[in-house]
Amino acid sequence: MLQQPGVADKQALFTHASSAVCNIPVLAQAASAQGFFNIRPDVDGILRRAPLIVDQGGSIFPSLAVATILAAGKAKTVLVKVETTGTVSLLIDKVTVPLDERGNLLIRFRGPSRNIPYFSAADILDGNVSEVIQDRIVFIGTTAAGLKDIHATPYDPVFPGVEVHAHILDNLLSGDFIRRPSWASGTEAMLLTTFGAITSAVLVWFGPLLCAGVLMAGTAGLWMGAAWCLGSHGIYLSPLFPFLALIANFTLLSLLKYYREYQRLHAKTRELSLVQEVTLETVANVAETRDPETGGHIKRTQHYIRALAKHLQRRPKFKHILTDSTIELLFRSAPLHDLGKVGVADNILLKPDRLTEDEFELMKLHTTYAYKIIAAAEQRLGNSSFLRLARELAYSHQEKWDGSGYPQGLEGEQIPLSGRLMAIADVYDALISRRPYKKAMPHEEAVKCITAGRGAHFDPELVDAFLEIKEQFQD
C-alpha cells in the first residue's frame, strides 16, 4: 500500500510526470505490480540519483525498486513522510529512506559495474542458474552498449541501467543510504566561509611555500572529510564549493600579491635607475671640475651617440644588436667615456698649446684609467650590463678603424660597436668645440673631417649613417 500526501502538497514535493508509457496489456495483466524506471543524470551527465515516487495525473506512483519490494513481500507499507521543515522521506515499514526535495534517492553505488551478480540469458534458458536465483529478486534488462541503456556513474562511465535499479533495490533492502541532512547546506556554507578566511589570512601574511602547503592540506582535508562522512555515516557533504573557495582565494590573492610585488619592484627599479643617473651626473660633475669644457662635452656626446644608434637601429644588420634597452644603456654609459681624464695632470689636461709627444702619451692613458676605475666597480657589483658597456666604451673609443688608434690598436670590427659609435660622437664634438689650443670648427667643416676619416679613423657604415642625420647632430 502506498499512502499519499494531500493533493495540494504533491506537486511541490515530487517529480511530476506529464504522461506515461505503460506496459502492453498482456504484460500488465501478468504482472503482480508495476513501477516506473525513469532515471535522469545530473547536469554534468553523471547519474547520482533516481526518483522513488512520481506524481502523474493526480496520483503518485512507485519506482520499479519500490514496487518490487512490495511485490516480493519485503515490505507491507510504504508511507510518504513530510517533515515540518519540508524534508521528504519514504517510510518502508520501519525503515526511513531519505529523499531530496524532488523525491529522489541519492544512490549508494558499490563501485564500478558488475558488483552485483550477472547471468546471461542463455544460462537462464538452459536452466543452469535456477538454484542460484531461487528465492532471490532478479532484474531482467539489457547490458549491451548498443541497446543504449547505459549510464555514467561516479564509479564507472559505462554502467547498465538494469544494474542501477539493482543498486537502488540493494540500498532499500540493506537500509544503507546516502543522506543529505537539512544542515548539510549550512555546513558547506560554513566550510566555505572558514576556508576562505583561513586562506585569505595565510596568503596575506605568509610566503608562497606555506600558502601552497595550506592549499594542498586544505584540499586533501576537504576531500578526505567528505569521503569519511559518506563512507562512515552515509552523509553527503559536497567539498566542491569550499574547494572552489580555496582555489579562488589562492588565485585572487596570489595575483594581488604579485601585483603588489610588481609595483614594489617597479618602484625599486625606477629608484635604481634614478640612482644610476645621479651617479653619472656626479661623475660628470667631477670631470667638469677638472675641465669645464670636458663636462659639457660629456653631456653633448650622450645625445650624439643616442641619435646615431637610433638611426642605425633601422638597418637589418643592427636591428637585433641595438635594441631599445641597449641604446638606453649607451646613452647612460656615454658620460663615463672620459672618466679617466680625472687621472691626467692639470699641466697636460689644461695645457693651452698642443701636447708634446711625451705629454700625448700621458694623455692617452685616460682610456686605461677609465677602464681600471670601471672594472673595479664592476668587480664589486658583479655582472652588470651597464658597467660592462661603460667599460667597453671608455676603453675603446680612441681606437681607429685602420688599427692606428689606442690603447690596444684594434682594427675594423675588432673594435666594439659602442667604441665605434663613441668615436664619431667624440671627434665631432671635439671639432665643433673651442679648445685652449684651437677655435671651434663650423658644422660643415666638421662633417667634412668625419667624411675624410671614413675607412681610416671611422667605421665606413657608421660614417654613412652619420651623414644621413648630420642635421640632428647640428641641432
Short mmCIF file of C-alpha atoms in Angstrom, two decimals:
data_model
loop_
_atom_site.label_atom_id
_atom_site.label_comp_id
_atom_site.label_asym_id
_atom_site.label_seq_id
_atom_site.Cartn_x
_atom_site.Cartn_y
_atom_site.Cartn_z
CA MET A 1 0.00 0.00 0.00
CA LEU A 2 1.35 3.41 -0.96
CA GLN A 3 -0.14 6.17 1.17
CA GLN A 4 -0.29 9.59 -0.50
CA PRO A 5 0.01 13.10 0.93
CA GLY A 6 -2.58 15.76 0.30
CA VAL A 7 -3.08 16.73 -3.32
CA ALA A 8 -2.07 20.32 -2.59
CA ASP A 9 1.37 19.17 -1.44
CA LYS A 10 2.25 16.59 -4.07
CA GLN A 11 3.41 18.71 -6.96
CA ALA A 12 5.82 20.67 -4.79
CA LEU A 13 7.34 17.51 -3.28
CA PHE A 14 7.75 15.05 -6.12
CA THR A 15 8.90 14.81 -9.68
CA HIS A 16 5.94 15.44 -11.96
CA ALA A 17 5.32 13.20 -14.98
CA SER A 18 3.18 14.75 -17.73
CA SER A 19 2.37 11.37 -19.30
CA ALA A 20 3.16 7.67 -19.02
CA VAL A 21 4.08 4.90 -21.45
CA CYS A 22 2.58 1.75 -19.94
CA ASN A 23 3.30 -1.92 -20.44
CA ILE A 24 1.47 -3.70 -23.23
CA PRO A 25 -1.80 -5.22 -21.86
CA VAL A 26 -0.63 -8.82 -21.85
CA LEU A 27 2.39 -7.98 -19.68
CA ALA A 28 0.41 -5.65 -17.46
CA GLN A 29 -2.16 -8.37 -16.75
CA ALA A 30 0.55 -10.92 -15.96
CA ALA A 31 2.47 -8.61 -13.61
CA SER A 32 1.66 -8.55 -9.92
CA ALA A 33 2.87 -4.93 -9.69
CA GLN A 34 4.19 -2.15 -11.91
CA GLY A 35 6.67 0.65 -11.29
CA PHE A 36 8.32 3.32 -13.39
CA PHE A 37 12.03 3.12 -14.21
CA ASN A 38 12.79 6.67 -15.34
CA ILE A 39 16.25 7.89 -14.34
CA ARG A 40 17.86 11.14 -15.39
CA PRO A 41 21.52 12.18 -14.93
CA ASP A 42 22.61 15.40 -13.25
CA VAL A 43 23.55 18.41 -15.36
CA ASP A 44 27.15 17.14 -15.69
CA GLY A 45 25.93 13.89 -17.26
CA ILE A 46 26.66 11.74 -14.19
CA LEU A 47 23.86 9.62 -12.72
CA ARG A 48 23.80 10.07 -8.93
CA ARG A 49 20.11 9.97 -8.01
CA ALA A 50 16.83 8.43 -9.08
CA PRO A 51 13.19 9.23 -8.20
CA LEU A 52 11.41 6.70 -6.00
CA ILE A 53 7.99 8.28 -6.46
CA VAL A 54 6.46 10.50 -9.13
CA ASP A 55 3.25 12.44 -9.46
CA GLN A 56 1.25 11.76 -12.61
CA GLY A 57 -2.37 12.62 -13.28
CA GLY A 58 -3.15 13.48 -9.66
CA SER A 59 -1.71 10.25 -8.21
CA ILE A 60 1.73 9.21 -7.09
CA PHE A 61 3.40 6.06 -8.36
CA PRO A 62 6.30 3.99 -7.03
CA SER A 63 9.55 3.30 -8.85
CA LEU A 64 10.49 -0.16 -10.09
CA ALA A 65 12.55 -0.84 -6.96
CA VAL A 66 9.77 0.23 -4.54
CA ALA A 67 7.15 -1.75 -6.47
CA THR A 68 9.48 -4.77 -6.41
CA ILE A 69 9.86 -4.61 -2.62
CA LEU A 70 6.09 -4.54 -2.20
CA ALA A 71 5.51 -7.31 -4.75
CA ALA A 72 8.22 -9.51 -3.22
CA GLY A 73 6.68 -9.15 0.22
CA LYS A 74 9.75 -7.46 1.62
CA ALA A 75 7.56 -4.64 2.93
CA LYS A 76 3.86 -4.20 3.62
CA THR A 77 3.50 -0.43 3.55
CA VAL A 78 5.30 2.50 2.04
CA LEU A 79 4.49 5.87 3.55
CA VAL A 80 5.46 9.30 2.26
CA LYS A 81 6.80 11.22 5.21
CA VAL A 82 6.97 15.02 5.10
CA GLU A 83 8.66 16.88 7.96
CA THR A 84 7.62 20.35 9.09
CA THR A 85 10.96 21.55 7.65
CA GLY A 86 9.86 20.33 4.20
CA THR A 87 12.19 17.31 4.22
CA VAL A 88 10.70 14.36 2.33
CA SER A 89 11.39 10.70 3.02
CA LEU A 90 9.82 7.29 2.48
CA LEU A 91 8.98 5.05 5.35
CA ILE A 92 9.20 1.46 4.14
CA ASP A 93 7.71 -0.35 7.08
CA LYS A 94 10.05 0.90 9.80
CA VAL A 95 12.97 1.91 7.56
CA THR A 96 13.23 5.61 6.72
CA VAL A 97 14.53 6.24 3.23
CA PRO A 98 15.97 9.79 2.88
CA LEU A 99 14.97 11.64 -0.29
CA ASP A 100 15.90 15.00 -1.71
CA GLU A 101 13.38 17.81 -2.26
CA ARG A 102 12.12 16.20 -5.50
CA GLY A 103 11.62 12.69 -4.16
CA ASN A 104 14.99 11.40 -5.43
CA LEU A 105 17.18 8.84 -3.72
CA LEU A 106 20.93 9.52 -3.70
CA ILE A 107 22.16 6.14 -4.94
CA ARG A 108 24.97 4.49 -2.99
CA PHE A 109 26.83 2.68 -5.74
CA ARG A 110 29.06 -0.14 -4.54
CA GLY A 111 31.67 0.52 -7.19
CA PRO A 112 32.01 0.01 -10.94
CA SER A 113 29.56 -2.18 -12.88
CA ARG A 114 29.18 -5.91 -12.24
CA ASN A 115 29.31 -5.50 -8.47
CA ILE A 116 26.03 -7.44 -8.45
CA PRO A 117 25.98 -10.98 -9.96
CA TYR A 118 25.14 -11.22 -13.66
CA PHE A 119 23.69 -14.18 -15.55
CA SER A 120 23.39 -14.49 -19.28
CA ALA A 121 20.04 -15.16 -20.96
CA ALA A 122 21.48 -18.41 -22.36
CA ASP A 123 22.29 -19.71 -18.84
CA ILE A 124 18.77 -18.93 -17.65
CA LEU A 125 17.13 -20.58 -20.68
CA ASP A 126 19.34 -23.62 -20.20
CA GLY A 127 18.36 -23.83 -16.52
CA ASN A 128 21.93 -23.51 -15.30
CA VAL A 129 21.20 -20.90 -12.63
CA SER A 130 17.82 -21.90 -11.30
CA GLU A 131 19.17 -22.95 -7.90
CA VAL A 132 21.34 -19.79 -7.60
CA ILE A 133 18.44 -17.38 -8.20
CA GLN A 134 15.89 -19.28 -6.17
CA ASP A 135 14.25 -17.07 -3.51
CA ARG A 136 16.12 -14.05 -4.84
CA ILE A 137 14.96 -10.88 -6.58
CA VAL A 138 16.11 -10.85 -10.20
CA PHE A 139 16.05 -7.93 -12.62
CA ILE A 140 15.94 -8.69 -16.33
CA GLY A 141 17.35 -6.00 -18.55
CA THR A 142 19.85 -5.05 -21.22
CA THR A 143 23.59 -4.69 -20.68
CA ALA A 144 24.86 -4.28 -24.25
CA ALA A 145 26.07 -0.76 -25.05
CA GLY A 146 24.34 -0.88 -28.43
CA LEU A 147 20.94 -1.06 -26.75
CA LYS A 148 21.66 2.36 -25.18
CA ASP A 149 20.54 1.65 -21.62
CA ILE A 150 23.98 2.75 -20.41
CA HIS A 151 24.74 5.50 -17.90
CA ALA A 152 27.79 7.26 -16.48
CA THR A 153 28.06 6.95 -12.69
CA PRO A 154 30.66 8.30 -10.21
CA TYR A 155 32.44 4.92 -10.38
CA ASP A 156 32.01 3.85 -14.00
CA PRO A 157 31.34 5.69 -17.27
CA VAL A 158 29.61 2.59 -18.71
CA PHE A 159 27.02 1.36 -16.24
CA PRO A 160 23.99 -0.71 -17.39
CA GLY A 161 20.60 0.71 -16.42
CA VAL A 162 19.41 -2.63 -15.08
CA GLU A 163 22.23 -2.64 -12.53
CA VAL A 164 21.32 0.92 -11.48
CA HIS A 165 17.88 -0.40 -10.43
CA ALA A 166 19.55 -3.37 -8.73
CA HIS A 167 21.70 -0.93 -6.70
CA ILE A 168 18.64 1.11 -5.74
CA LEU A 169 16.91 -2.07 -4.53
CA ASP A 170 20.08 -3.09 -2.67
CA ASN A 171 20.09 0.30 -0.87
CA LEU A 172 16.44 -0.09 0.12
CA LEU A 173 16.82 -3.67 1.37
CA SER A 174 20.06 -3.04 3.29
CA GLY A 175 19.00 0.32 4.70
CA ASP A 176 22.36 1.70 3.63
CA PHE A 177 21.62 5.19 2.28
CA ILE A 178 23.35 8.41 1.38
CA ARG A 179 21.73 11.18 3.38
CA ARG A 180 21.62 14.86 2.69
CA PRO A 181 20.57 16.32 6.07
CA SER A 182 18.87 19.70 6.35
CA TRP A 183 22.04 21.10 7.95
CA ALA A 184 24.29 20.00 5.06
CA SER A 185 23.95 23.24 3.08
CA GLY A 186 24.67 25.30 6.20
CA THR A 187 27.74 23.19 6.96
CA GLU A 188 29.04 23.64 3.41
CA ALA A 189 28.48 27.40 3.67
CA MET A 190 30.35 27.43 6.99
CA LEU A 191 33.24 25.46 5.49
CA LEU A 192 33.31 27.80 2.53
CA THR A 193 33.48 30.84 4.82
CA THR A 194 36.02 29.25 7.18
CA PHE A 195 38.40 28.06 4.47
CA GLY A 196 38.02 31.36 2.66
CA ALA A 197 39.03 33.26 5.80
CA ILE A 198 41.93 30.91 6.63
CA THR A 199 43.40 31.01 3.13
CA SER A 200 42.98 34.78 2.97
CA ALA A 201 44.91 35.20 6.23
CA VAL A 202 47.65 32.76 5.21
CA LEU A 203 48.09 34.28 1.77
CA VAL A 204 48.25 37.81 3.16
CA TRP A 205 50.74 37.13 5.94
CA PHE A 206 52.92 34.23 4.77
CA GLY A 207 55.12 33.21 1.85
CA PRO A 208 54.24 31.17 -1.25
CA LEU A 209 55.56 27.82 0.04
CA LEU A 210 53.40 27.89 3.16
CA CYS A 211 50.45 29.08 1.08
CA ALA A 212 50.88 26.17 -1.33
CA GLY A 213 51.12 23.79 1.65
CA VAL A 214 47.92 25.19 3.15
CA LEU A 215 46.18 24.85 -0.21
CA MET A 216 47.21 21.21 -0.60
CA ALA A 217 46.43 20.37 3.03
CA GLY A 218 43.05 22.13 2.82
CA THR A 219 42.16 20.35 -0.40
CA ALA A 220 43.16 16.95 0.98
CA GLY A 221 41.29 17.64 4.23
CA LEU A 222 38.10 18.64 2.42
CA TRP A 223 38.01 15.58 0.17
CA MET A 224 39.06 13.16 2.90
CA GLY A 225 36.47 14.65 5.27
CA ALA A 226 33.76 14.36 2.63
CA ALA A 227 34.81 10.77 1.89
CA TRP A 228 34.76 9.92 5.63
CA CYS A 229 31.29 11.40 6.12
CA LEU A 230 29.99 9.46 3.13
CA GLY A 231 31.72 6.18 3.92
CA SER A 232 31.21 6.06 7.68
CA HIS A 233 27.91 7.86 8.14
CA GLY A 234 26.30 7.95 4.72
CA ILE A 235 26.13 11.76 4.87
CA TYR A 236 26.79 13.59 1.64
CA LEU A 237 28.66 16.89 2.07
CA SER A 238 29.96 18.43 -1.14
CA PRO A 239 33.58 19.61 -0.87
CA LEU A 240 33.23 21.40 -4.20
CA PHE A 241 32.30 24.91 -3.06
CA PRO A 242 34.81 25.09 -0.17
CA PHE A 243 37.41 23.73 -2.59
CA LEU A 244 36.48 26.38 -5.15
CA ALA A 245 36.78 28.99 -2.38
CA LEU A 246 40.31 27.74 -1.68
CA ILE A 247 41.26 27.93 -5.35
CA ALA A 248 39.56 31.30 -5.92
CA ASN A 249 41.16 32.84 -2.82
CA PHE A 250 44.56 31.42 -3.66
CA THR A 251 44.35 32.67 -7.24
CA LEU A 252 42.93 36.11 -6.44
CA LEU A 253 45.22 36.86 -3.51
CA SER A 254 48.25 35.47 -5.33
CA LEU A 255 47.51 37.83 -8.21
CA LEU A 256 47.09 40.73 -5.77
CA LYS A 257 50.37 39.87 -4.04
CA TYR A 258 52.07 39.51 -7.40
CA TYR A 259 50.72 42.91 -8.47
CA ARG A 260 51.84 44.47 -5.20
CA GLU A 261 55.33 42.96 -5.56
CA TYR A 262 55.43 44.03 -9.18
CA GLN A 263 54.59 47.59 -8.17
CA ARG A 264 57.23 47.49 -5.45
CA LEU A 265 59.82 46.06 -7.84
CA HIS A 266 58.89 48.63 -10.47
CA ALA A 267 59.34 51.43 -7.93
CA LYS A 268 62.67 49.92 -6.86
CA THR A 269 63.78 49.70 -10.48
CA ARG A 270 62.86 53.34 -11.03
CA GLU A 271 64.78 54.23 -7.88
CA LEU A 272 67.87 52.30 -9.04
CA SER A 273 67.63 53.92 -12.45
CA LEU A 274 67.49 57.33 -10.82
CA VAL A 275 70.50 56.44 -8.65
CA GLN A 276 72.41 55.48 -11.80
CA GLU A 277 71.56 58.76 -13.47
CA VAL A 278 72.52 60.78 -10.39
CA THR A 279 75.77 58.82 -10.09
CA LEU A 280 76.61 59.57 -13.70
CA GLU A 281 75.81 63.24 -13.24
CA THR A 282 78.07 63.25 -10.18
CA VAL A 283 80.87 61.65 -12.18
CA ALA A 284 80.32 64.20 -14.97
CA ASN A 285 80.45 66.99 -12.42
CA VAL A 286 83.76 65.62 -11.09
CA ALA A 287 85.17 65.69 -14.61
CA GLU A 288 83.81 69.18 -15.08
CA THR A 289 85.70 70.45 -12.02
CA ARG A 290 88.94 69.41 -13.76
CA ASP A 291 87.97 70.84 -17.12
CA PRO A 292 84.66 72.76 -17.57
CA GLU A 293 84.70 72.06 -21.31
CA THR A 294 85.05 68.34 -20.72
CA GLY A 295 81.89 68.42 -18.62
CA GLY A 296 79.87 69.98 -21.48
CA HIS A 297 81.47 67.53 -23.90
CA ILE A 298 80.32 64.60 -21.75
CA LYS A 299 76.69 65.72 -21.79
CA ARG A 300 76.57 66.53 -25.52
CA THR A 301 78.09 63.22 -26.63
CA GLN A 302 75.27 61.40 -24.84
CA HIS A 303 72.75 62.79 -27.30
CA TYR A 304 75.01 62.27 -30.33
CA ILE A 305 75.51 58.59 -29.61
CA ARG A 306 71.80 58.00 -28.99
CA ALA A 307 70.81 59.74 -32.25
CA LEU A 308 73.33 57.71 -34.26
CA ALA A 309 72.35 54.41 -32.59
CA LYS A 310 68.62 55.09 -33.12
CA HIS A 311 69.25 55.67 -36.82
CA LEU A 312 71.34 52.50 -37.18
CA GLN A 313 68.64 50.50 -35.41
CA ARG A 314 66.51 50.72 -38.56
CA ARG A 315 69.08 48.73 -40.54
CA PRO A 316 68.73 44.92 -40.56
CA LYS A 317 72.38 44.42 -39.57
CA PHE A 318 71.98 46.37 -36.33
CA LYS A 319 68.31 45.77 -35.55
CA HIS A 320 68.94 42.92 -33.10
CA ILE A 321 72.12 44.46 -31.65
CA LEU A 322 70.94 47.98 -30.99
CA THR A 323 67.75 47.25 -29.08
CA ASP A 324 65.90 49.98 -27.22
CA SER A 325 67.38 48.81 -23.91
CA THR A 326 70.92 48.74 -25.37
CA ILE A 327 70.54 52.26 -26.77
CA GLU A 328 69.34 53.46 -23.37
CA LEU A 329 72.42 51.85 -21.78
CA LEU A 330 74.65 53.56 -24.35
CA PHE A 331 73.06 56.90 -23.50
CA ARG A 332 73.64 56.37 -19.79
CA SER A 333 77.16 54.97 -20.23
CA ALA A 334 78.44 57.68 -22.58
CA PRO A 335 79.32 60.17 -19.77
CA LEU A 336 81.89 57.68 -18.47
CA HIS A 337 83.96 57.62 -21.69
CA ASP A 338 86.27 60.44 -20.48
CA LEU A 339 86.17 59.44 -16.81
CA GLY A 340 89.89 58.60 -16.97
CA LYS A 341 90.80 62.25 -17.54
CA VAL A 342 90.47 62.81 -13.79
CA GLY A 343 93.80 60.94 -13.56
CA VAL A 344 95.58 63.22 -16.05
CA ALA A 345 97.70 66.01 -14.59
CA ASP A 346 96.43 69.60 -14.90
CA ASN A 347 99.51 70.75 -16.80
CA ILE A 348 98.58 68.30 -19.54
CA LEU A 349 94.78 68.35 -19.39
CA LEU A 350 94.55 72.17 -19.29
CA LYS A 351 97.59 72.98 -21.44
CA PRO A 352 96.70 75.87 -23.83
CA ASP A 353 99.03 74.58 -26.55
CA ARG A 354 99.29 71.36 -28.44
CA LEU A 355 100.73 68.48 -26.42
CA THR A 356 104.22 67.17 -26.96
CA GLU A 357 104.70 63.55 -27.90
CA ASP A 358 105.50 62.57 -24.31
CA GLU A 359 102.57 64.58 -23.00
CA PHE A 360 100.25 62.95 -25.52
CA GLU A 361 101.40 59.51 -24.36
CA LEU A 362 100.36 60.50 -20.84
CA MET A 363 97.04 61.86 -22.13
CA LYS A 364 96.39 58.55 -23.90
CA LEU A 365 96.40 56.84 -20.51
CA HIS A 366 92.95 58.31 -19.74
CA THR A 367 91.36 55.29 -21.52
CA THR A 368 93.30 52.90 -19.28
CA TYR A 369 92.44 54.89 -16.15
CA ALA A 370 88.74 54.76 -17.02
CA TYR A 371 88.98 51.03 -17.72
CA LYS A 372 90.55 50.33 -14.31
CA ILE A 373 88.07 52.51 -12.40
CA ILE A 374 85.01 50.95 -14.04
CA ALA A 375 86.42 47.40 -13.90
CA ALA A 376 86.99 47.78 -10.14
CA ALA A 377 83.37 48.88 -9.68
CA GLU A 378 82.18 46.03 -11.90
CA GLN A 379 84.14 43.52 -9.84
CA ARG A 380 82.41 44.68 -6.66
CA LEU A 381 78.91 44.90 -8.13
CA GLY A 382 79.07 41.68 -10.13
CA ASN A 383 77.88 41.12 -13.69
CA SER A 384 76.30 44.40 -14.81
CA SER A 385 75.44 45.10 -18.45
CA PHE A 386 75.53 48.81 -17.64
CA LEU A 387 79.11 48.77 -16.28
CA ARG A 388 80.27 46.26 -18.91
CA LEU A 389 79.13 48.57 -21.70
CA ALA A 390 80.61 51.62 -19.96
CA ARG A 391 83.98 49.87 -19.53
CA GLU A 392 83.96 48.71 -23.15
CA LEU A 393 83.04 52.16 -24.44
CA ALA A 394 85.58 54.05 -22.31
CA TYR A 395 88.42 51.70 -23.22
CA SER A 396 87.84 51.50 -26.98
CA HIS A 397 86.53 54.92 -28.11
CA GLN A 398 90.01 56.04 -29.16
CA GLU A 399 90.60 53.00 -31.39
CA LYS A 400 90.64 53.60 -35.17
CA TRP A 401 89.16 51.54 -37.98
CA ASP A 402 92.60 51.09 -39.64
CA GLY A 403 94.24 49.92 -36.38
CA SER A 404 96.24 53.09 -35.70
CA GLY A 405 94.33 54.04 -32.55
CA TYR A 406 94.97 53.32 -28.89
CA PRO A 407 95.26 51.76 -26.33
CA GLN A 408 95.12 48.27 -27.97
CA GLY A 409 95.50 49.06 -31.68
CA LEU A 410 92.32 47.22 -32.63
CA GLU A 411 91.07 47.45 -36.20
CA GLY A 412 87.81 47.01 -38.08
CA GLU A 413 85.06 45.11 -36.29
CA GLN A 414 87.52 44.07 -33.59
CA ILE A 415 86.59 47.42 -32.09
CA PRO A 416 83.36 47.07 -30.07
CA LEU A 417 80.35 48.77 -31.68
CA SER A 418 79.98 51.03 -28.64
CA GLY A 419 83.55 52.28 -29.14
CA ARG A 420 82.99 52.87 -32.88
CA LEU A 421 79.84 54.88 -32.15
CA MET A 422 81.56 56.88 -29.43
CA ALA A 423 84.49 57.65 -31.71
CA ILE A 424 82.29 59.60 -34.14
CA ALA A 425 80.39 61.38 -31.36
CA ASP A 426 83.61 62.22 -29.52
CA VAL A 427 85.53 63.56 -32.54
CA TYR A 428 82.56 65.54 -33.91
CA ASP A 429 82.08 67.33 -30.58
CA ALA A 430 85.82 67.96 -30.24
CA LEU A 431 85.87 69.55 -33.72
CA ILE A 432 82.94 71.94 -33.15
CA SER A 433 84.07 72.89 -29.63
CA ARG A 434 86.56 75.58 -28.68
CA ARG A 435 89.72 74.35 -27.02
CA PRO A 436 92.58 76.32 -25.37
CA TYR A 437 94.71 75.47 -28.37
CA LYS A 438 92.08 75.93 -31.17
CA LYS A 439 88.90 77.66 -32.24
CA ALA A 440 85.53 75.95 -32.72
CA MET A 441 85.09 74.49 -36.23
CA PRO A 442 81.84 75.13 -38.16
CA HIS A 443 79.47 72.20 -38.51
CA GLU A 444 80.02 71.84 -42.28
CA GLU A 445 83.79 71.56 -41.89
CA ALA A 446 83.41 69.08 -39.03
CA VAL A 447 81.22 66.91 -41.31
CA LYS A 448 83.95 67.05 -43.98
CA CYS A 449 86.54 65.91 -41.44
CA ILE A 450 84.36 62.98 -40.34
CA THR A 451 83.82 62.06 -44.01
CA ALA A 452 87.55 62.20 -44.66
CA GLY A 453 88.11 59.73 -41.83
CA ARG A 454 85.76 57.16 -43.39
CA GLY A 455 87.52 53.78 -43.57
CA ALA A 456 90.60 55.11 -41.78
CA HIS A 457 89.55 56.58 -38.44
CA PHE A 458 85.89 55.56 -38.50
CA ASP A 459 83.70 52.61 -39.42
CA PRO A 460 82.55 53.37 -43.02
CA GLU A 461 78.98 52.20 -42.37
CA LEU A 462 78.70 54.39 -39.29
CA VAL A 463 80.02 57.41 -41.21
CA ASP A 464 77.34 56.85 -43.87
CA ALA A 465 74.71 56.78 -41.13
CA PHE A 466 76.18 59.95 -39.61
CA LEU A 467 75.93 61.75 -42.93
CA GLU A 468 72.24 60.81 -43.19
CA ILE A 469 71.47 62.50 -39.86
CA LYS A 470 74.15 65.19 -39.69
CA GLU A 471 71.45 67.85 -39.20
CA GLN A 472 70.40 66.11 -35.97
CA PHE A 473 73.96 66.43 -34.72
CA GLN A 474 73.94 70.13 -35.56
CA ASP A 475 70.60 70.59 -33.79
#
